[in-house]
Short mmCIF file of C-alpha atoms in Angstrom, two decimals:
data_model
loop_
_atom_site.label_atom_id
_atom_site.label_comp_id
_atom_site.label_asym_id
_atom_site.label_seq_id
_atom_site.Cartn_x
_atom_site.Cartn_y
_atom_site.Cartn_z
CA UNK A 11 -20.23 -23.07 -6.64
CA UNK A 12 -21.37 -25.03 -3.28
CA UNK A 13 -22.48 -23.39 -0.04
CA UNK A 14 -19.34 -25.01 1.58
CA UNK A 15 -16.97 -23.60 -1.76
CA UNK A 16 -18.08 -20.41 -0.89
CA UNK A 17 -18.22 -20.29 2.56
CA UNK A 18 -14.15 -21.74 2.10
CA UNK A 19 -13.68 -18.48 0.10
CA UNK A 20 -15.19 -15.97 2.49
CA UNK A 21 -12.93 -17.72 5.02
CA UNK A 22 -9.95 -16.70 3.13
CA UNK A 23 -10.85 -13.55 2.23
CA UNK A 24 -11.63 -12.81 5.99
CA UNK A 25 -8.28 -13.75 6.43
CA UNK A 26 -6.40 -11.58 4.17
CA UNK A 27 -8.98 -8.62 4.87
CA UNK A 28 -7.24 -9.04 8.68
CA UNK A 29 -3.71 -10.25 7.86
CA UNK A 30 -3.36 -6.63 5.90
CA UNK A 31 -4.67 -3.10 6.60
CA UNK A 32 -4.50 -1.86 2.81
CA UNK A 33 -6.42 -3.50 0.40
CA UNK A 34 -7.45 -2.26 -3.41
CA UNK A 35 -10.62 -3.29 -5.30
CA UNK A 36 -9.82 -3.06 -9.21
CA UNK A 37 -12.14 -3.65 -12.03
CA UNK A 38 -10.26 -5.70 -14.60
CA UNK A 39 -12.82 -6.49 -16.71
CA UNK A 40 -11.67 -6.47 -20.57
CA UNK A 41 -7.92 -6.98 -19.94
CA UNK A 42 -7.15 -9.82 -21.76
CA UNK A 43 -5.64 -13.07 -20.15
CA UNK A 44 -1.94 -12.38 -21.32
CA UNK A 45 -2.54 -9.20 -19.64
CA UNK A 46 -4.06 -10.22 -15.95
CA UNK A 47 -1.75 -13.11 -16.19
CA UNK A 48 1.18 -10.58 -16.70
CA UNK A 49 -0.29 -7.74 -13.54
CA UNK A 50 -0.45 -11.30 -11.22
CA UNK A 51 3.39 -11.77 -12.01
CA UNK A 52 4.16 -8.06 -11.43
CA UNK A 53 1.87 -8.37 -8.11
CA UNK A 54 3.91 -11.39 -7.24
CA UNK A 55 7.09 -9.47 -7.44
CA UNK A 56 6.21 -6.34 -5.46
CA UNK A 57 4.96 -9.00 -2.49
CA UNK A 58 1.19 -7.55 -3.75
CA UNK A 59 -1.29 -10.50 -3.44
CA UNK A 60 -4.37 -10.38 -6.36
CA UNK A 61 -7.70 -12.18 -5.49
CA UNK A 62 -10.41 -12.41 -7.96
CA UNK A 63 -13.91 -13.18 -6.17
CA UNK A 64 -17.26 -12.35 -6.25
CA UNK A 65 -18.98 -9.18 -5.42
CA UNK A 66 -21.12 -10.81 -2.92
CA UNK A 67 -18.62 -12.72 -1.43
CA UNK A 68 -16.41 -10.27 -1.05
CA UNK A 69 -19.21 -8.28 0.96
CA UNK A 70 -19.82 -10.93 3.05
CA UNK A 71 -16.20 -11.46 4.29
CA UNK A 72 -16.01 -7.84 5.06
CA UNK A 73 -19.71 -7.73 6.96
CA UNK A 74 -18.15 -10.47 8.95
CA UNK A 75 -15.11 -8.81 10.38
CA UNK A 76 -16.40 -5.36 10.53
CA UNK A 77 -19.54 -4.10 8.51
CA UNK A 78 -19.44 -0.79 9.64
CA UNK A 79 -15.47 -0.43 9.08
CA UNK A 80 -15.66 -1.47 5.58
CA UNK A 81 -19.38 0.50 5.02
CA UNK A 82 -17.10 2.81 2.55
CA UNK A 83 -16.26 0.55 0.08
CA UNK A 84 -19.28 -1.56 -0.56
CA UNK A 85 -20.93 0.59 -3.49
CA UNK A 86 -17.56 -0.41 -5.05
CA UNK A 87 -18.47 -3.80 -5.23
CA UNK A 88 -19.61 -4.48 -8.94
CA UNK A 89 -18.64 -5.55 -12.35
CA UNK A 90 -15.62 -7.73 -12.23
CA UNK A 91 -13.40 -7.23 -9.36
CA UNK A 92 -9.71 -7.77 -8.15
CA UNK A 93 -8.63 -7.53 -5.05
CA UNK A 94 -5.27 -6.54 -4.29
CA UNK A 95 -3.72 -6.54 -0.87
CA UNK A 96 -0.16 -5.07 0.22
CA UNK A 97 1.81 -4.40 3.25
CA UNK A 98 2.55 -1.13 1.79
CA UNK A 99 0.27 1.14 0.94
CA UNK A 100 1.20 2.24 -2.06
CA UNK A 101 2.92 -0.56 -3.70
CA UNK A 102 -0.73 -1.72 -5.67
CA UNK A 103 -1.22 2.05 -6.81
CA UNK A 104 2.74 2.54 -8.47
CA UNK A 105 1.46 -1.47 -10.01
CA UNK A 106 -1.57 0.12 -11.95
CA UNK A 107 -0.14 3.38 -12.50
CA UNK A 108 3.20 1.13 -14.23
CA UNK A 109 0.78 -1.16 -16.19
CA UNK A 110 -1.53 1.35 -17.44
CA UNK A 111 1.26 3.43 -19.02
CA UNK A 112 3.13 -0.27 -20.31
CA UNK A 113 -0.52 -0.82 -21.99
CA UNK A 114 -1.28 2.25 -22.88
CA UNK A 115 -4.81 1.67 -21.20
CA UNK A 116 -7.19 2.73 -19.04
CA UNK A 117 -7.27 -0.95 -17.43
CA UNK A 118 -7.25 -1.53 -14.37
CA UNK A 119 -9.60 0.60 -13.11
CA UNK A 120 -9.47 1.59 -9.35
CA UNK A 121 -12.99 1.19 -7.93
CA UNK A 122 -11.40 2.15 -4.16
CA UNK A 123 -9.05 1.86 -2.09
CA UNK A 124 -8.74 0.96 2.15
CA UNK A 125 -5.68 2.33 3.18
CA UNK A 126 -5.33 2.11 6.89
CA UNK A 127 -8.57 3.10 7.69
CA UNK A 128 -9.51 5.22 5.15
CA UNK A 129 -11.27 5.17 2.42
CA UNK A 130 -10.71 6.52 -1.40
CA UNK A 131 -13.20 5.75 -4.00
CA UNK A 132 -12.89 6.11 -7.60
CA UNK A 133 -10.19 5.79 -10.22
CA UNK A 134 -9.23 9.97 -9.95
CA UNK A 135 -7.59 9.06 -6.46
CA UNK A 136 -4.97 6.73 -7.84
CA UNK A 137 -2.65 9.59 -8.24
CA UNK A 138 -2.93 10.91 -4.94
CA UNK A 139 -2.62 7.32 -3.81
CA UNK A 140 1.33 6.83 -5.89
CA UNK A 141 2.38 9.82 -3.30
CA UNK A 142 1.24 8.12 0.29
CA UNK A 143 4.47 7.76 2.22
CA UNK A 144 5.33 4.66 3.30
CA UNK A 145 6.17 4.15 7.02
CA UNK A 146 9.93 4.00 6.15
CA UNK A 147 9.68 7.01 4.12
CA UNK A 148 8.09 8.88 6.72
CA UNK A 149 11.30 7.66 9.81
CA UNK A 150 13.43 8.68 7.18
CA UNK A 151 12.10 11.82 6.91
CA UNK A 152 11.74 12.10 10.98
CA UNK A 153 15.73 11.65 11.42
CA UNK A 154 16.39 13.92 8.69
CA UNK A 155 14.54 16.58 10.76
CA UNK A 156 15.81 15.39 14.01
CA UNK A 157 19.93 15.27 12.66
CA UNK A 158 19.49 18.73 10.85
CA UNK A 159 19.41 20.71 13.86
CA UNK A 160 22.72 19.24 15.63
CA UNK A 161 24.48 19.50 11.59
CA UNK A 162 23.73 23.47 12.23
CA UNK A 163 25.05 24.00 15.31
CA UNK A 164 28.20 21.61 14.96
CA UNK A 165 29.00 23.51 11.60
CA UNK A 166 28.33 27.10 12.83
CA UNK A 167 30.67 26.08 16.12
CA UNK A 168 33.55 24.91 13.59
CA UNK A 169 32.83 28.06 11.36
CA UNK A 170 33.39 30.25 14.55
CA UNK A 171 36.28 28.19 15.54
CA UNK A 172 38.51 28.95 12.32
CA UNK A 173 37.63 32.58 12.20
CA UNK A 174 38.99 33.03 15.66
CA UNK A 175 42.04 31.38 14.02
CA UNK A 176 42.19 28.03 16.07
CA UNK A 177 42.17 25.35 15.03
CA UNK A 178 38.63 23.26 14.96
CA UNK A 179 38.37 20.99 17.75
CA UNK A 180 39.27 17.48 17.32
CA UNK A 181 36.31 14.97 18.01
CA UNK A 182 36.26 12.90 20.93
CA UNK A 183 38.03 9.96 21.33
CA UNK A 184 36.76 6.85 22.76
CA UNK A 185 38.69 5.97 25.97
CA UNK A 186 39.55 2.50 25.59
CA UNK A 187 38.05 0.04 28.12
CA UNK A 188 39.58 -0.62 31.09
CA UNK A 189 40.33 -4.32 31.77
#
């Protein structure tokens, strides 16, 4: 590989390393090339990219942005590596949870993981990593918490209305608009 060749591929590794705030390095060396070919098609699905670079390159991209940011996952930078980047934190980890029980294998392995921020290293966080909320989990569970409240209160008001033996009051209805 040239200078300029790999200066083009730090480039565009800088580039997804700041388009997305989660990023997985994998190690998917021994899975054959049915078997990457068939994780880059499930990656391509779930809108996960895949990037397979060097180590070293890989380092450098991420000393350029931020070296002290990305400090955490350097010693994870060995062996082969794969790169997987998602707008959804979680996305890669359900991937290589899904593919290692397909395989049966222990393949890929997660070397760590930068979710947001933070950092999780080692393959015995992928578990805790399938159960990260996404941000649409975590509304959802916001105006579930906000509505519950008012549900309460509206049902304990029409409870108390029909054991006084009225009738429960009708909802409001929308004046029409005036013209």
């Amino acid at each position: 590989m040239t200078k300029e060749q790999k200066q083009e591929v730090i480039e565009l590794l800088k580039g997804k390393f700041e388009q997305y705030n989660n990023f997985y390095i994998t190690d998917t060396e021994s899975l054959t090339v049915a078997q990457v070919t068939k994780l880059r098609s499930v990656c391509f699905n779930k809108q996960v990219e895949m990037k397979v670079a060097k180590n070293t390159l890989i380092k450098k991209a991420l000393e350029s942005l931020d070296a002290e940011k990305y400090s955490g996952v350097y010693d994870a930078l060995n062996n082969v590596t794969a790169l997987m980047f998602s707008e959804n934190p979680k996305d890669p980890a359900l991937i290589i949870s899904a593919f290692r029980a397909e395989a049966k294998g222990e393949r890929p392995v997660l070397k760590a993981a930068f979710i947001n921020g933070d950092v999780y290293i080692g393959d015995d966080q992928l578990k805790a990593l399938t159960k990260i909320k996404t941000k649409n989990e975590l509304i959802g569970e916001v105006i579930g918490l906000l509505q519950s409240p008012a549900q309460r209160v509206i049902a304990a008001l029409l409870e108390k209305a029909n054991k006084e033996g009225g009738e429960p009051a009708a909802a409001p209805v929308e004046a029409a608009p005036a013209e």
